[in-house]
Structures are given as C-alpha cells and as structure tokens.
Coordinates of C-alpha atoms and ligand atoms in Angstrom, one line a residue:
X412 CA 87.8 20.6 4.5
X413 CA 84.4 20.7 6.5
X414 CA 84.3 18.4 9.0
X415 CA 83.4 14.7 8.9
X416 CA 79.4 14.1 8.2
X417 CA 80.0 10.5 9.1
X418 CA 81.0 7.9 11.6
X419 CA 83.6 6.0 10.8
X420 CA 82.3 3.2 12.7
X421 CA 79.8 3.2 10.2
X422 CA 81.9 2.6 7.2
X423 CA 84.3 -0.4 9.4
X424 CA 80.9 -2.0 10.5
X425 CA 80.2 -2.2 6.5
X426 CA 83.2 -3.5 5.8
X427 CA 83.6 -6.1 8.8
X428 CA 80.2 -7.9 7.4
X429 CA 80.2 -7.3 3.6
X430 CA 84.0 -7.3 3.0
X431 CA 84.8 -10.0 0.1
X432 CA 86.9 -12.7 0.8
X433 CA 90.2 -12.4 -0.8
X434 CA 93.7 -14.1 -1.2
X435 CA 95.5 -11.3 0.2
X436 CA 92.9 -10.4 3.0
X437 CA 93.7 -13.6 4.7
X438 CA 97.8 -12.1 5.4
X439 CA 99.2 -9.8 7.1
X440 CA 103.1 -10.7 4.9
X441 CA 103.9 -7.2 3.6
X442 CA 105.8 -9.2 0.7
X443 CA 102.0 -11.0 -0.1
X444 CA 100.6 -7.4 0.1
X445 CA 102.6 -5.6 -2.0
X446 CA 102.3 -8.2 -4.8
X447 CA 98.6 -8.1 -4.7
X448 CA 99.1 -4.3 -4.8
X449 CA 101.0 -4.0 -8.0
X450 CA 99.1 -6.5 -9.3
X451 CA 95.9 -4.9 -8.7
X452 CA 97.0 -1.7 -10.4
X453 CA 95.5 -1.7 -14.3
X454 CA 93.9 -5.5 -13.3
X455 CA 90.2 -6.1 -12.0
X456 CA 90.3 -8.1 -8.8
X457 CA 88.6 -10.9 -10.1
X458 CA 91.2 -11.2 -13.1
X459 CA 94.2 -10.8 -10.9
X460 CA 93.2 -13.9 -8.1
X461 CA 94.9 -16.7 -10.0
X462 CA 98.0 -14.7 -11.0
X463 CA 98.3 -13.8 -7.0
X464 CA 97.9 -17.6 -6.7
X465 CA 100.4 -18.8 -9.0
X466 CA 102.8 -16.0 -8.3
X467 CA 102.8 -16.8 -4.8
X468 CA 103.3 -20.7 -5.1
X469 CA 106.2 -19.7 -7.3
X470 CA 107.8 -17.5 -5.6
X471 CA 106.3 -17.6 -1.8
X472 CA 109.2 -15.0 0.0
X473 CA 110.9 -11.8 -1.0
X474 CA 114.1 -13.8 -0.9
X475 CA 112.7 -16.6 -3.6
X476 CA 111.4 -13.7 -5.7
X477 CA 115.2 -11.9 -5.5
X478 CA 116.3 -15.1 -6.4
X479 CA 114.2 -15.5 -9.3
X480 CA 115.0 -15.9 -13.4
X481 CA 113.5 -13.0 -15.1
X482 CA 111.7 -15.2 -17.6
X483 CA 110.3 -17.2 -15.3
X484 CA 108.8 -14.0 -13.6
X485 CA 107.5 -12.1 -16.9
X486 CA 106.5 -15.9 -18.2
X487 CA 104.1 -16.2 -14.7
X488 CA 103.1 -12.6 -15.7
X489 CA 102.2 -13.2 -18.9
X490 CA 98.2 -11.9 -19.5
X491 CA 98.4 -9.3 -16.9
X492 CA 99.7 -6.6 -18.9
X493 CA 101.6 -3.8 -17.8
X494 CA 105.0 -5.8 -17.4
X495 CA 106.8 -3.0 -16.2
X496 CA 104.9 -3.7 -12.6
X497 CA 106.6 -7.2 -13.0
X498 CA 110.2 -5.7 -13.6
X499 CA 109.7 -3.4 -10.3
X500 CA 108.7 -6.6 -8.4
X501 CA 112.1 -8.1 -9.2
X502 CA 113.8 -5.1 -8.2
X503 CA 112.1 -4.2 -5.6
X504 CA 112.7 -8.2 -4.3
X505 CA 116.2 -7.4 -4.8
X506 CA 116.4 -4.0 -3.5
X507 CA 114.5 -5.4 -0.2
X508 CA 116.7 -8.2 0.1
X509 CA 119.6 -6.0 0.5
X510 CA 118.1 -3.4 2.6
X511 CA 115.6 -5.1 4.9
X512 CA 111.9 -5.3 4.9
X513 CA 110.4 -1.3 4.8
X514 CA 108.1 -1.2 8.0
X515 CA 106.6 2.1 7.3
X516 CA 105.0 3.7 4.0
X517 CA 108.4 6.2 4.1
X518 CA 110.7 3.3 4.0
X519 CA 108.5 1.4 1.3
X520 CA 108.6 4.9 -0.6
X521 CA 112.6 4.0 -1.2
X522 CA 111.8 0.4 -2.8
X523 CA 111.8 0.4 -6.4
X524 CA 108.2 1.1 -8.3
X525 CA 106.7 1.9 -4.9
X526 CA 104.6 5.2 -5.1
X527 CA 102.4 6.9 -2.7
X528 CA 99.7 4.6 -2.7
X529 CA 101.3 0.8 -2.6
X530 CA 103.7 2.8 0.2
X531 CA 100.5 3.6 2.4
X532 CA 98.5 0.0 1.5
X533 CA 101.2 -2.1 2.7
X534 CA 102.9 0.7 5.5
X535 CA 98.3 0.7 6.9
X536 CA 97.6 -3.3 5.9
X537 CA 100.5 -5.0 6.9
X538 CA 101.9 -2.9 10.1
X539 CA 98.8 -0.9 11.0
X540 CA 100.6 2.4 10.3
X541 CA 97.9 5.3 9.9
X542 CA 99.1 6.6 6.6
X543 CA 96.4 7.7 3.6
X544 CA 96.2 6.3 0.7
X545 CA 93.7 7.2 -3.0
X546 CA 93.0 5.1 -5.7
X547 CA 91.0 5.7 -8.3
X548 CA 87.7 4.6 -6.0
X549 CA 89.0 6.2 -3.3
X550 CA 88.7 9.2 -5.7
X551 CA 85.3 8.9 -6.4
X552 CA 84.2 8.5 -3.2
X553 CA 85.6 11.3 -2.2
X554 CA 84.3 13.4 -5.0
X555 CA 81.2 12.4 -4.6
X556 CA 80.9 12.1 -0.4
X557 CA 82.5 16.0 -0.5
X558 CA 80.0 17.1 -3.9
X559 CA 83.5 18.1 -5.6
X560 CA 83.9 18.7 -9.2
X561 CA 87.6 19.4 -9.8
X562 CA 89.3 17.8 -11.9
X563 CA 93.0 16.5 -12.5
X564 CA 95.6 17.7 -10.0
X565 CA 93.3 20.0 -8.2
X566 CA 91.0 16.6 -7.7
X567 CA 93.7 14.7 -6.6
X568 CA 95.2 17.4 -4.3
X569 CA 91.9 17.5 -2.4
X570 CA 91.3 13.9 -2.4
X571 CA 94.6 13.2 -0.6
X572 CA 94.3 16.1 1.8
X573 CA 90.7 14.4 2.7
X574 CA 91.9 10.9 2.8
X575 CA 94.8 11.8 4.8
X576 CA 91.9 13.8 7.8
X577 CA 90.1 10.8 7.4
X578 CA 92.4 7.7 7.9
X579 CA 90.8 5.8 10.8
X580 CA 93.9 6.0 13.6
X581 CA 93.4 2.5 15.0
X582 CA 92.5 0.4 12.0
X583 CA 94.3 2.0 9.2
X584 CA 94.4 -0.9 6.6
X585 CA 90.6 -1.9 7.0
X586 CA 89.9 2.1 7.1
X587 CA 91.8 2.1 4.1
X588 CA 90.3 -1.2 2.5
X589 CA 86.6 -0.7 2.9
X590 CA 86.9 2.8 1.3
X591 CA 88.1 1.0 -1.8
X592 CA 85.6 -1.7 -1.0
X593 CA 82.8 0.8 -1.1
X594 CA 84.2 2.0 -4.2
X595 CA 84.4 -0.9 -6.0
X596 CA 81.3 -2.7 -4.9
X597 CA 78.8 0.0 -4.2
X598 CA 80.1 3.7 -5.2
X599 CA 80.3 2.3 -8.7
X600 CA 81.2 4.5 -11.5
X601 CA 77.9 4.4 -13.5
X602 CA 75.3 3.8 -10.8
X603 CA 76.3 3.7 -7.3
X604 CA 74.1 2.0 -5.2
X605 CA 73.2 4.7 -2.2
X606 CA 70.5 2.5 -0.9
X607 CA 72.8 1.0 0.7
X608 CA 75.4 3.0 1.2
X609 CA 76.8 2.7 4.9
X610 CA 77.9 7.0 4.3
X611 CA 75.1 8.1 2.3
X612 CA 73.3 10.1 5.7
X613 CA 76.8 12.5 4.8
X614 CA 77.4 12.8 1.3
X615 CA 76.6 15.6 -0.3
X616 CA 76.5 14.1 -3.7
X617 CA 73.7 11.6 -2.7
X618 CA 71.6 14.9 -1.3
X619 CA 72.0 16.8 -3.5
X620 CA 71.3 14.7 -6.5
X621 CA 74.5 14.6 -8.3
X622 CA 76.1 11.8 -7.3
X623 CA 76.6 10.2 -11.0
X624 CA 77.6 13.5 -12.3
X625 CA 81.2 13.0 -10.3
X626 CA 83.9 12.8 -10.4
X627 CA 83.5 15.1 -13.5
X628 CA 84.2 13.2 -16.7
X629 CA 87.8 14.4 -18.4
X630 CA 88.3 13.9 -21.8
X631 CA 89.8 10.6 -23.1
X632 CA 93.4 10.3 -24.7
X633 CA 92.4 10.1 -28.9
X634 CA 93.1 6.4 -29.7
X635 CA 96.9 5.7 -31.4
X636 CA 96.3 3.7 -34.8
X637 CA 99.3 1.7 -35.0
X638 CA 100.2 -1.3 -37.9
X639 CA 102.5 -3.5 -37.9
X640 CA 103.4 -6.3 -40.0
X641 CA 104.7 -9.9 -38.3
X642 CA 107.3 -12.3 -40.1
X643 CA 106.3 -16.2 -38.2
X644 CA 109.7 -17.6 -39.3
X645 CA 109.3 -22.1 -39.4
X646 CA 111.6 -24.2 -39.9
X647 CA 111.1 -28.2 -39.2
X648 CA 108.2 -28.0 -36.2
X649 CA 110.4 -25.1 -34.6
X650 CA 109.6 -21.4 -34.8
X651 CA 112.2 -18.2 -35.1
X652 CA 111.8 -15.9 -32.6
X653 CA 114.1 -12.9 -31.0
X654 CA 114.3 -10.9 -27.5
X655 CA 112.5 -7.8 -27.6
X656 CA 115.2 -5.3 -26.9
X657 CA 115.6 -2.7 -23.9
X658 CA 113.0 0.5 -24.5
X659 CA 110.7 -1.4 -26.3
X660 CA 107.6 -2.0 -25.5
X661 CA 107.4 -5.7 -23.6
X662 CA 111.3 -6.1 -23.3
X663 CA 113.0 -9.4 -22.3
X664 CA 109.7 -11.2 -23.5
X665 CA 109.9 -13.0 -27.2
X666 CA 108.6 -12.1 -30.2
X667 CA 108.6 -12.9 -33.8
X668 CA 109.8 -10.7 -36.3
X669 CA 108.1 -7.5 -36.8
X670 CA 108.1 -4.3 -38.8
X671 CA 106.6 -1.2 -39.6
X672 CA 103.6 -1.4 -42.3
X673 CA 104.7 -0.8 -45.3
X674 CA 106.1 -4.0 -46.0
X675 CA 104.3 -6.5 -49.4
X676 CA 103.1 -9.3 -46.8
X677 CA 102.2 -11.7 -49.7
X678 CA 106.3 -11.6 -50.9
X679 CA 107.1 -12.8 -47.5
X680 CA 104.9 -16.2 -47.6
X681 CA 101.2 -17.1 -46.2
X682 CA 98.9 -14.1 -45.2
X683 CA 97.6 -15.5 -42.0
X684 CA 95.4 -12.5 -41.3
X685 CA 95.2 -10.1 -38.6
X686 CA 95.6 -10.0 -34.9
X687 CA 94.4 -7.2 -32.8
X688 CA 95.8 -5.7 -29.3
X689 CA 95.0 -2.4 -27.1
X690 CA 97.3 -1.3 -24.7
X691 CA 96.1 1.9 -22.9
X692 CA 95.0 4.0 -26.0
X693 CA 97.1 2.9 -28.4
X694 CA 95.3 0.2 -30.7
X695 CA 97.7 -2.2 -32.7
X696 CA 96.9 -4.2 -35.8
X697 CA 99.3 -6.9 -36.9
X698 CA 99.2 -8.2 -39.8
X699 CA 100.8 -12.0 -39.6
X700 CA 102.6 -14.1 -42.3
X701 CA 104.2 -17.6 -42.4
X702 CA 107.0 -17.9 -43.6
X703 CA 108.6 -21.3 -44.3
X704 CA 112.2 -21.1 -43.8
X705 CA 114.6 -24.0 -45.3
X706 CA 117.6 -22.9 -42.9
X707 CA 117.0 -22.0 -39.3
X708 CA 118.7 -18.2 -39.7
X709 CA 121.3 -18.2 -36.8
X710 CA 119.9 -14.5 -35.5
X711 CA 116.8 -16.2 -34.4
X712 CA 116.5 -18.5 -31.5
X713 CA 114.4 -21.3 -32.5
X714 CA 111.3 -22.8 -30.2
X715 CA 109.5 -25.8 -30.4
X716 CA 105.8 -25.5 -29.5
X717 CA 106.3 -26.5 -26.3
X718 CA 109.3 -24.4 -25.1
X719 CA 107.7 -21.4 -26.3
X720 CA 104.6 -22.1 -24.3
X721 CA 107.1 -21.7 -21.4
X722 CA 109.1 -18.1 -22.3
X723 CA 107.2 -15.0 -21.8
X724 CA 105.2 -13.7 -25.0
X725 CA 103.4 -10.3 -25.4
X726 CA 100.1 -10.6 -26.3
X727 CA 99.6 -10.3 -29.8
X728 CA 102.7 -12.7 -30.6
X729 CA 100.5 -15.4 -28.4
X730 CA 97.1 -14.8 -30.7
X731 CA 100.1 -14.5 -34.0
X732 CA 101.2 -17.9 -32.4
X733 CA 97.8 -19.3 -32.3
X734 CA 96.7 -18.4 -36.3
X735 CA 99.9 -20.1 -37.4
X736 CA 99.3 -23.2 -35.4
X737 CA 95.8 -22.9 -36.5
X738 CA 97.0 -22.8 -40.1
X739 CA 99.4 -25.6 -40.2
X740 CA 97.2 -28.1 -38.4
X741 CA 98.9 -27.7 -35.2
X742 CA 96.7 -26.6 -32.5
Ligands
SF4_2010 FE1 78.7 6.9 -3.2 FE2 76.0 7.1 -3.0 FE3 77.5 6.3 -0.9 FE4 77.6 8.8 -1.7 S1 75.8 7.7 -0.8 S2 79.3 7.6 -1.2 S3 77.4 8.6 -3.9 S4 77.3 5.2 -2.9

C-alpha cells in the first residue's frame, strides 16, 4: 500500500464544516449507534431518520428493547425491509442485557448480527476506539483514491487493509464518518464531485481520469420472476390472516393466505388485481382475490381494520390490504 497522498486533517476539516446534521450524530449511546447502524444497512439515510426516531421513542435503552414484544418491534419496523436486521436487534438487546454493554469492536463482534463493520462504527463512534471499518462508500473511495480495479474479495481485501493504515488514531469515529460522508455526498457513484473534493490533490483516480470507471462494475444477480397467488379471506368487517412461519421469508409478521401460481383465481371469489414487490433481485407478483367467507375458519386469526394496522405486515400484504379496502368501499 503506497503511502498516504493526503492529509488527514484535510478530510476532518471537510467533515467538521460540511458534516450533515443527523439523529444519531448528536450521541455518543453505543445502544443509539448501533440501531442507526443496522438500520442504515439496505436503507438511505434520509428514509431511515423517522424509523431511528420512532424506534428510539419506543424503545429508548438496551434494556426496554430486551424487554420488548416482538410484534411490536417488527410492527415499528414495518417499511424498512430487511426484517432479519430487526430480529438481530432483539437479540442482540437481549444478548447485551445479559452480558454487559461491548466497549470495543472485539466485544461487539460477539453480539448477535454484529459483523465487522457495525463492530468498528460503534467500537470508533461511541468509545473512540481506532478500529477500521468499509462500507460500500468507503469502497469506492478507496477504489477510486488508490486507482484500483479489483473486484469482489480481492477489492474488499485491499479496501480493509487501506482503511485499517488509514484510520485517524485520535478521532476514529469522525475519521470513520466523514469517509462515508465523502462517499455519500461527494464521491458519488455516477459522478463524483472532485471539484470539491477535500482528497482530490492524492487520488489517483481523479489524475488520472478514471475516477467514474471504479470501482469496476460486476455483473448484476439475473432478476428471480416469482408469482404468487393471495386468498383476502372476510368475514363481517374482519379479515383472515395467519403468522408467517419460521424460514419463511418475513416470519412472525401476518399475512393472508397465499400460494403458489397455478391456482384458478376467479373460483376463489373477486380478482382484485395485482400487487407488485422487489426484494433484492427477486421480483414478486401477487395476484389478490377476495373472498367472502360466511364462517370465520378457526385456522385464521381474524383482524379488524384497525388491529391489523397495528401487527406487523410484509409489504405486499399492506398494498393486497389496500386494493381490498379499496374494493369494498373501505378506505
Ligand atoms: Fe472521489 Fe473525486 Fe474525491 Fe477522488 S477526487 S475521492 S474520485 S470525489
């Protein structure tokens, strides 16, 4: 790894005076920074600000979190995706809770969900420990201030092995910050701003002309088709719904009724149409049906409009909810 072509100074002058203003830059409560972490994996910043909100006012300590009903966590959740990050929260709350608050990214290693990069954010944020962390726009600032055009593994290798030489030793969590700062505000993917760069006098990608060339595109996972078919059971103003089971995609949260395509919709009752959902590559199209029940079926757990505005529902049951409301005059 050459030497450094910059001063640090440089970048923690940057960040000092053009640093945004955010929920979880106003704390030092590793519990506060480790929820804005995992919530700021797979979420834009911007999207994830009221969740952090809400979350917090609900749950302010890792001792109310521990304490917390899973339904009420996954229901708070609810339009961040990725619910697994939820589950970790209340195990790592729990697992905390009986082990003591991790001081250093080693110990945070040990808490449940915690990889290599929440482990140094909240071990450098919260108790100033020197210890490297790379996201994704720590990535591409490193590909492009060090000109490098691995890929994968090799990428990431290199990438950690510069992040750890360069981790500022006595301000660690804004070192760490502003690089994912500049990342996300001005080494943009598409078109980063150089111009006003605080490290473009050092990066090689800026000299030599190639700076939106890196990190050198990988080919994209080939998008999953994947139908399925929705039964929206009703039955005097109330609406049948199940837990999704354990392995499933979205477990513990509620959904109606569904199948595999293959199913004659129009035998079940009224075609509401089609909702549409992408998680990571995989794009699903369910096709909805209402279907007026005289009996309330005793496998199903029955919800009023209201209570099922309070349970936790994956995002395509929500937009399923919404056509059926739509088409019985109900929303
Ligand atoms: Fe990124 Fe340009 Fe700054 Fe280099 S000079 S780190 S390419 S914004």
């Amino acid at each position: 790894m050459r030497p450094h072509s910059f001063d640090p100074s440089q970048l923690l002058r940057w960040y000092d005076r053009a640093c945004r203003d955010l929920p979880w830059r106003r704390t030092r409560d590793p519990y506060a920074i480790w929820v804005s972490e995992i919530m700021l994996q797979q979420t834009q910043v911007r999207t994830a600000i009221p969740f952090y909100e809400r979350w917090m006012r609900a749950f302010p300590t890792v001792e109310s979190l521990a304490r917390a009903d899973e339904q009420e966590a996954l229901a708070l959740w609810q339009g961040l995706g990725y619910y697994r990050r939820c589950r970790y929260l209340l195990q790592g709350a729990a697992w905390i809770v009986e082990h003591g608050m991790p001081q250093t990214a080693e110990g945070w290693l040990r808490v449940p969900g915690v990889g290599a990069y929440t482990a140094a954010a909240v071990a450098s944020i919260a108790f100033g420990e020197p210890a490297a962390l790379v996201d994704g726009n720590v990535r591409r600032v490193f590909a492009r201030l060090e000109a490098c055009r691995e890929t994968g593994g090799e990428l990431e290798r290199r990438a950690w092995d510069w992040a750890r030489s360069a981790v500022h030793p006595h301000r660690p969590g804004d070192w760490n910050q502003a690089l994912m700062e500049l990342g996300a505000t001005v080494c943009v993917p598409a078109t980063p701003r150089c111009d006003e760069c605080p490290l473009a006098d050092g990066c090689l990608g800026h000299r030599y002309g190639i700076a939106r060339e890196l990190p050198t595109p990988t080919s994209k996972p080939v998008p999953v088709q994947m139908e399925r078919l929705a039964r929206i059971p009703y039955h005097e103003g109330r609406f049948g719904v199940e837990k999704i089971a354990p392995g499933e995609w979205w477990e513990g949260m509620w959904s109606f009724p569904i199948s595999q395509r293959g199913e004659d919709v129009g035998a079940w009752g009224e075609d509401l149409g089609t909702v549409r959902h992408t998680v990571t590559h995989h794009k699903i199209a369910m096709r909805c049906t209402l279907v007026r029940c005289d009996t309330a079926d005793e496998a199903l757990r029955w919800l009023s409009i209201e209570e099922l505005a309070a349970v936790p529902m994956p995002s395509p049951q929500r937009k399923a909810l919404r056509l059926a409301l739509r088409h019985l005059g109900l929303d």
